[in-house]
Amino acid sequence: MRGRLIISRFAVLTGLSPKTLRYYDEIGLLCPESVDESTGYRSYGVAQIERAVRIRRWRELGLPIDDIRLILDRPDHAREVLLRHEQRLSAEIDDRQRSLLHLRTLLQEAPMDYRVEHLPARQTLSIRTRLQPPHYEVIPEALRELTMYMKARGYQSDAPSFFVHDNDDRGEGSLVEVCLPVAGRAEPHGRIEVRTFGGGRAFVGRFVGPYDQTGAAYSAVVEEALRRGLSITGVTAEFYVKSVPDTPNPEAYETDIAFFLEEGEVRS
């Protein structure tokens, strides 16, 4: 009959499989115009093609059936439903990206160069500041201030810059000490102090990649330390072995992530 399409033909024109069309019929989302009582064959109208294509596109975007039904029944709610789905997809993408980053970190376990070493004591120019994730800009700001002061005073740095995070602090946010090792006699200035980094025995993993991906690397270092039966204190230090001055490519940054060990810890 003119204007009527059997299910196989309707499937070809709409991109929906016959199985899917039967399912949509069962749940009342897209019903055929007629069903032959003797054979059970479904026939669809040409005018239903547009509705079917819209449903397919929405499903390809991951839109739930109930949301599609709401849009079809209440077109005035379409924007609200689609914005809500956009937010849901954004959250899922963020979760997937974190999972992907963690997977990449796990795949990099061998290149991370896990090791137990004794970090030496060093004289540093340091700034103690509050870190309140996800606002990490206080660290590069402090490093720039330290570097400018070091150059202005003619001091020489004899090791990579780093920061230390001590879990014993009870203030708002996290207290971190941003450090720039310097040789010779140094003087404090304003919030810049001259302090001695005590060093100590630590389990270290070297992460290669952008700074904004070091979060997952911390978890990987912890997991490896636990796998080796090491007792970490929770105090950490992050050493910028290869950073902005050394390369313009963030993928080539090298960062040593150190977890200090309990006193007397000797296993590796």
CSV table of C-alpha atoms in Angstrom, one decimal:
chain,number,residue,atom,x,y,z
A,1,MET,CA,0.0,0.0,0.0
A,2,ARG,CA,1.3,3.4,-1.0
A,3,GLY,CA,2.7,5.3,2.0
A,4,ARG,CA,3.1,2.1,4.0
A,5,LEU,CA,6.5,0.4,4.7
A,6,ILE,CA,7.2,-3.1,5.9
A,7,ILE,CA,9.4,-3.3,8.9
A,8,SER,CA,12.5,-4.4,6.9
A,9,ARG,CA,12.2,-1.4,4.6
A,10,PHE,CA,11.5,1.0,7.4
A,11,ALA,CA,14.6,-0.3,9.2
A,12,VAL,CA,16.8,0.4,6.2
A,13,LEU,CA,15.4,4.0,5.8
A,14,THR,CA,15.7,4.9,9.5
A,15,GLY,CA,18.8,3.1,10.6
A,16,LEU,CA,17.0,1.1,13.2
A,17,SER,CA,17.2,-2.7,13.2
A,18,PRO,CA,13.9,-4.7,13.0
A,19,LYS,CA,14.7,-6.0,16.5
A,20,THR,CA,15.0,-2.5,17.9
A,21,LEU,CA,11.8,-1.5,16.1
A,22,ARG,CA,9.9,-4.4,17.7
A,23,TYR,CA,11.3,-3.4,21.1
A,24,TYR,CA,10.2,0.2,20.6
A,25,ASP,CA,6.7,-1.1,19.7
A,26,GLU,CA,6.6,-3.2,22.9
A,27,ILE,CA,7.4,-0.2,25.1
A,28,GLY,CA,5.1,2.1,23.2
A,29,LEU,CA,7.9,4.5,22.0
A,30,LEU,CA,7.4,3.9,18.3
A,31,CYS,CA,4.4,1.8,17.3
A,32,PRO,CA,3.7,0.8,13.7
A,33,GLU,CA,0.7,2.3,11.9
A,34,SER,CA,-0.8,-1.1,11.5
A,35,VAL,CA,-0.2,-4.8,12.3
A,36,ASP,CA,-1.7,-7.6,10.2
A,37,GLU,CA,-3.9,-9.6,12.4
A,38,SER,CA,-3.3,-12.9,10.6
A,39,THR,CA,0.5,-12.6,10.1
A,40,GLY,CA,1.6,-10.2,12.7
A,41,TYR,CA,3.5,-8.2,10.1
A,42,ARG,CA,4.1,-4.6,11.1
A,43,SER,CA,3.7,-1.7,8.7
A,44,TYR,CA,5.0,1.8,9.2
A,45,GLY,CA,3.9,5.1,7.6
A,46,VAL,CA,6.3,7.3,5.7
A,47,ALA,CA,5.5,10.1,8.1
A,48,GLN,CA,7.0,8.1,11.0
A,49,ILE,CA,10.4,8.2,9.4
A,50,GLU,CA,11.2,11.5,11.0
A,51,ARG,CA,10.2,10.4,14.5
A,52,ALA,CA,12.3,7.2,14.1
A,53,VAL,CA,15.4,9.0,12.9
A,54,ARG,CA,15.1,11.4,15.9
A,55,ILE,CA,14.9,8.6,18.3
A,56,ARG,CA,17.9,6.9,16.7
A,57,ARG,CA,20.0,10.1,16.9
A,58,TRP,CA,19.0,10.7,20.6
A,59,ARG,CA,19.9,7.1,21.5
A,60,GLU,CA,23.2,7.5,19.7
A,61,LEU,CA,23.8,10.4,22.1
A,62,GLY,CA,23.1,8.1,25.0
A,63,LEU,CA,19.8,9.8,25.9
A,64,PRO,CA,17.7,7.4,28.1
A,65,ILE,CA,14.4,6.1,26.8
A,66,ASP,CA,12.4,7.9,29.4
A,67,ASP,CA,14.0,11.3,28.4
A,68,ILE,CA,13.3,10.6,24.7
A,69,ARG,CA,9.7,9.8,25.6
A,70,LEU,CA,9.4,13.1,27.5
A,71,ILE,CA,10.8,15.1,24.6
A,72,LEU,CA,8.4,13.4,22.2
A,73,ASP,CA,5.4,13.9,24.5
A,74,ARG,CA,6.4,17.4,25.7
A,75,PRO,CA,8.5,19.2,23.0
A,76,ASP,CA,8.6,22.3,25.2
A,77,HIS,CA,10.7,20.4,27.7
A,78,ALA,CA,13.3,19.3,25.1
A,79,ARG,CA,15.9,22.0,25.9
A,80,GLU,CA,15.7,21.2,29.6
A,81,VAL,CA,16.1,17.5,29.0
A,82,LEU,CA,19.0,17.9,26.6
A,83,LEU,CA,20.9,20.3,29.0
A,84,ARG,CA,20.5,17.8,31.8
A,85,HIS,CA,21.9,15.1,29.6
A,86,GLU,CA,24.8,17.3,28.6
A,87,GLN,CA,25.7,17.7,32.2
A,88,ARG,CA,25.4,14.0,32.7
A,89,LEU,CA,27.7,13.3,29.8
A,90,SER,CA,30.3,15.9,31.0
A,91,ALA,CA,30.4,14.1,34.4
A,92,GLU,CA,30.8,10.7,32.7
A,93,ILE,CA,33.6,12.1,30.5
A,94,ASP,CA,35.4,13.4,33.5
A,95,ASP,CA,35.1,10.0,35.2
A,96,ARG,CA,36.4,8.3,32.0
A,97,GLN,CA,39.3,10.7,31.7
A,98,ARG,CA,40.3,10.0,35.3
A,99,SER,CA,40.1,6.2,34.6
A,100,LEU,CA,42.1,6.6,31.4
A,101,LEU,CA,44.8,8.6,33.2
A,102,HIS,CA,45.0,6.0,36.0
A,103,LEU,CA,45.3,3.3,33.4
A,104,ARG,CA,48.1,5.2,31.5
A,105,THR,CA,49.9,5.7,34.8
A,106,LEU,CA,49.7,2.0,35.6
A,107,LEU,CA,51.0,1.2,32.1
A,108,GLN,CA,53.9,3.5,32.9
A,109,GLU,CA,54.9,1.7,36.1
A,110,ALA,CA,58.2,0.4,34.8
A,111,PRO,CA,59.3,3.8,33.3
A,112,MET,CA,58.4,5.5,36.6
A,113,ASP,CA,61.6,4.2,38.0
A,114,TYR,CA,60.4,3.2,41.5
A,115,ARG,CA,63.1,3.3,44.0
A,116,VAL,CA,63.9,3.7,47.7
A,117,GLU,CA,66.5,6.3,48.4
A,118,HIS,CA,67.7,8.6,51.1
A,119,LEU,CA,66.9,12.2,50.2
A,120,PRO,CA,69.7,14.5,51.4
A,121,ALA,CA,69.2,17.5,53.7
A,122,ARG,CA,69.4,20.8,51.8
A,123,GLN,CA,69.4,24.5,52.4
A,124,THR,CA,66.4,26.1,50.6
A,125,LEU,CA,64.7,29.3,50.0
A,126,SER,CA,61.1,28.4,50.9
A,127,ILE,CA,57.6,29.8,51.0
A,128,ARG,CA,55.0,28.2,53.2
A,129,THR,CA,51.5,28.5,51.7
A,130,ARG,CA,48.0,27.0,51.8
A,131,LEU,CA,47.0,24.6,49.1
A,132,GLN,CA,43.2,24.2,48.5
A,133,PRO,CA,42.5,21.9,45.6
A,134,PRO,CA,41.7,22.3,42.8
A,135,HIS,CA,43.4,25.6,43.1
A,136,TYR,CA,47.1,24.6,42.6
A,137,GLU,CA,48.3,28.0,41.3
A,138,VAL,CA,49.9,28.9,44.6
A,139,ILE,CA,52.7,26.5,43.8
A,140,PRO,CA,53.9,27.9,40.5
A,141,GLU,CA,53.3,31.4,41.9
A,142,ALA,CA,55.6,30.7,44.9
A,143,LEU,CA,58.2,29.1,42.6
A,144,ARG,CA,58.3,32.2,40.4
A,145,GLU,CA,58.7,34.4,43.4
A,146,LEU,CA,61.6,32.2,44.8
A,147,THR,CA,63.3,32.1,41.4
A,148,MET,CA,63.1,35.9,40.9
A,149,TYR,CA,64.5,36.4,44.4
A,150,MET,CA,67.3,33.9,43.8
A,151,LYS,CA,68.3,35.6,40.6
A,152,ALA,CA,68.1,39.1,42.1
A,153,ARG,CA,70.5,38.1,44.9
A,154,GLY,CA,72.8,36.1,42.7
A,155,TYR,CA,72.3,32.8,44.5
A,156,GLN,CA,72.9,29.5,42.7
A,157,SER,CA,70.5,26.6,42.8
A,158,ASP,CA,72.2,23.2,43.2
A,159,ALA,CA,69.1,20.9,42.9
A,160,PRO,CA,65.6,20.8,41.4
A,161,SER,CA,62.8,22.8,43.0
A,162,PHE,CA,60.2,20.9,45.0
A,163,PHE,CA,57.4,21.2,47.5
A,164,VAL,CA,56.7,19.2,50.7
A,165,HIS,CA,53.2,18.4,52.0
A,166,ASP,CA,53.0,17.5,55.7
A,167,ASN,CA,49.8,15.8,56.8
A,168,ASP,CA,50.2,16.9,60.5
A,169,ASP,CA,48.9,20.4,59.7
A,170,ARG,CA,45.4,21.0,61.0
A,171,GLY,CA,44.7,24.4,59.4
A,172,GLU,CA,42.3,25.2,56.6
A,173,GLY,CA,43.4,23.6,53.3
A,174,SER,CA,46.8,22.0,53.2
A,175,LEU,CA,50.0,23.6,54.3
A,176,VAL,CA,52.8,23.1,51.8
A,177,GLU,CA,56.4,24.3,51.7
A,178,VAL,CA,57.6,25.3,48.3
A,179,CYS,CA,61.4,25.0,48.2
A,180,LEU,CA,64.2,26.1,45.9
A,181,PRO,CA,67.6,24.6,47.0
A,182,VAL,CA,70.5,27.2,47.0
A,183,ALA,CA,74.2,26.9,47.8
A,184,GLY,CA,76.2,29.3,50.0
A,185,ARG,CA,74.9,31.9,52.4
A,186,ALA,CA,71.3,33.1,51.8
A,187,GLU,CA,69.1,35.7,53.5
A,188,PRO,CA,65.4,35.6,54.1
A,189,HIS,CA,63.1,38.3,52.6
A,190,GLY,CA,59.4,39.0,53.3
A,191,ARG,CA,57.6,35.6,53.2
A,192,ILE,CA,60.7,33.9,51.8
A,193,GLU,CA,62.5,32.0,54.5
A,194,VAL,CA,65.8,30.2,54.5
A,195,ARG,CA,65.1,26.8,55.9
A,196,THR,CA,66.7,23.3,55.9
A,197,PHE,CA,64.9,20.5,54.2
A,198,GLY,CA,65.6,17.6,56.5
A,199,GLY,CA,65.5,14.9,53.8
A,200,GLY,CA,65.1,11.3,54.9
A,201,ARG,CA,64.4,7.9,53.5
A,202,ALA,CA,61.6,7.8,50.9
A,203,PHE,CA,59.9,5.7,48.3
A,204,VAL,CA,60.1,7.6,45.0
A,205,GLY,CA,58.4,7.2,41.6
A,206,ARG,CA,59.3,9.3,38.6
A,207,PHE,CA,56.3,10.5,36.6
A,208,VAL,CA,56.7,11.6,33.0
A,209,GLY,CA,54.0,13.9,31.8
A,210,PRO,CA,52.1,17.1,32.4
A,211,TYR,CA,51.7,18.5,35.9
A,212,ASP,CA,47.9,18.3,35.8
A,213,GLN,CA,48.2,14.5,35.5
A,214,THR,CA,50.4,13.9,38.6
A,215,GLY,CA,47.3,13.2,40.7
A,216,ALA,CA,46.9,9.6,39.4
A,217,ALA,CA,50.6,9.1,39.7
A,218,TYR,CA,50.4,9.6,43.5
A,219,SER,CA,47.9,6.8,43.7
A,220,ALA,CA,50.2,4.6,41.6
A,221,VAL,CA,53.2,5.3,43.9
A,222,VAL,CA,51.1,4.5,47.0
A,223,GLU,CA,49.9,1.2,45.5
A,224,GLU,CA,53.5,0.2,44.5
A,225,ALA,CA,54.8,1.1,48.0
A,226,LEU,CA,52.0,-1.1,49.6
A,227,ARG,CA,52.7,-3.9,47.2
A,228,ARG,CA,56.3,-3.9,48.3
A,229,GLY,CA,55.2,-3.9,52.0
A,230,LEU,CA,56.7,-0.4,52.7
A,231,SER,CA,55.3,1.7,55.5
A,232,ILE,CA,54.7,5.3,54.3
A,233,THR,CA,54.2,8.2,56.6
A,234,GLY,CA,51.9,10.2,54.4
A,235,VAL,CA,54.3,13.1,54.2
A,236,THR,CA,55.1,13.7,50.5
A,237,ALA,CA,57.5,15.8,48.4
A,238,GLU,CA,57.2,16.5,44.7
A,239,PHE,CA,60.6,17.3,42.9
A,240,TYR,CA,60.6,19.0,39.5
A,241,VAL,CA,63.4,17.1,37.8
A,242,LYS,CA,62.7,18.3,34.3
A,243,SER,CA,60.3,21.2,34.0
A,244,VAL,CA,59.4,24.4,32.2
A,245,PRO,CA,63.0,25.8,31.9
A,246,ASP,CA,64.2,22.4,30.5
A,247,THR,CA,61.6,21.7,27.8
A,248,PRO,CA,58.6,23.4,26.2
A,249,ASN,CA,56.8,20.0,25.9
A,250,PRO,CA,54.6,19.2,29.0
A,251,GLU,CA,54.6,15.5,27.9
A,252,ALA,CA,58.4,15.5,28.6
A,253,TYR,CA,58.2,16.9,32.2
A,254,GLU,CA,59.7,14.6,34.8
A,255,THR,CA,58.5,14.7,38.3
A,256,ASP,CA,59.8,12.7,41.3
A,257,ILE,CA,56.9,11.9,43.7
A,258,ALA,CA,58.4,10.9,47.1
A,259,PHE,CA,56.6,9.3,50.0
A,260,PHE,CA,58.6,9.4,53.2
A,261,LEU,CA,59.0,6.1,55.0
A,262,GLU,CA,58.6,5.2,58.7
A,263,GLU,CA,61.8,5.4,60.6
A,264,GLY,CA,63.7,2.1,60.5
A,265,GLU,CA,62.1,1.1,57.1
A,266,VAL,CA,64.8,-0.6,55.0
A,267,ARG,CA,63.0,-2.8,52.6
A,268,SER,CA,62.9,-2.0,48.9
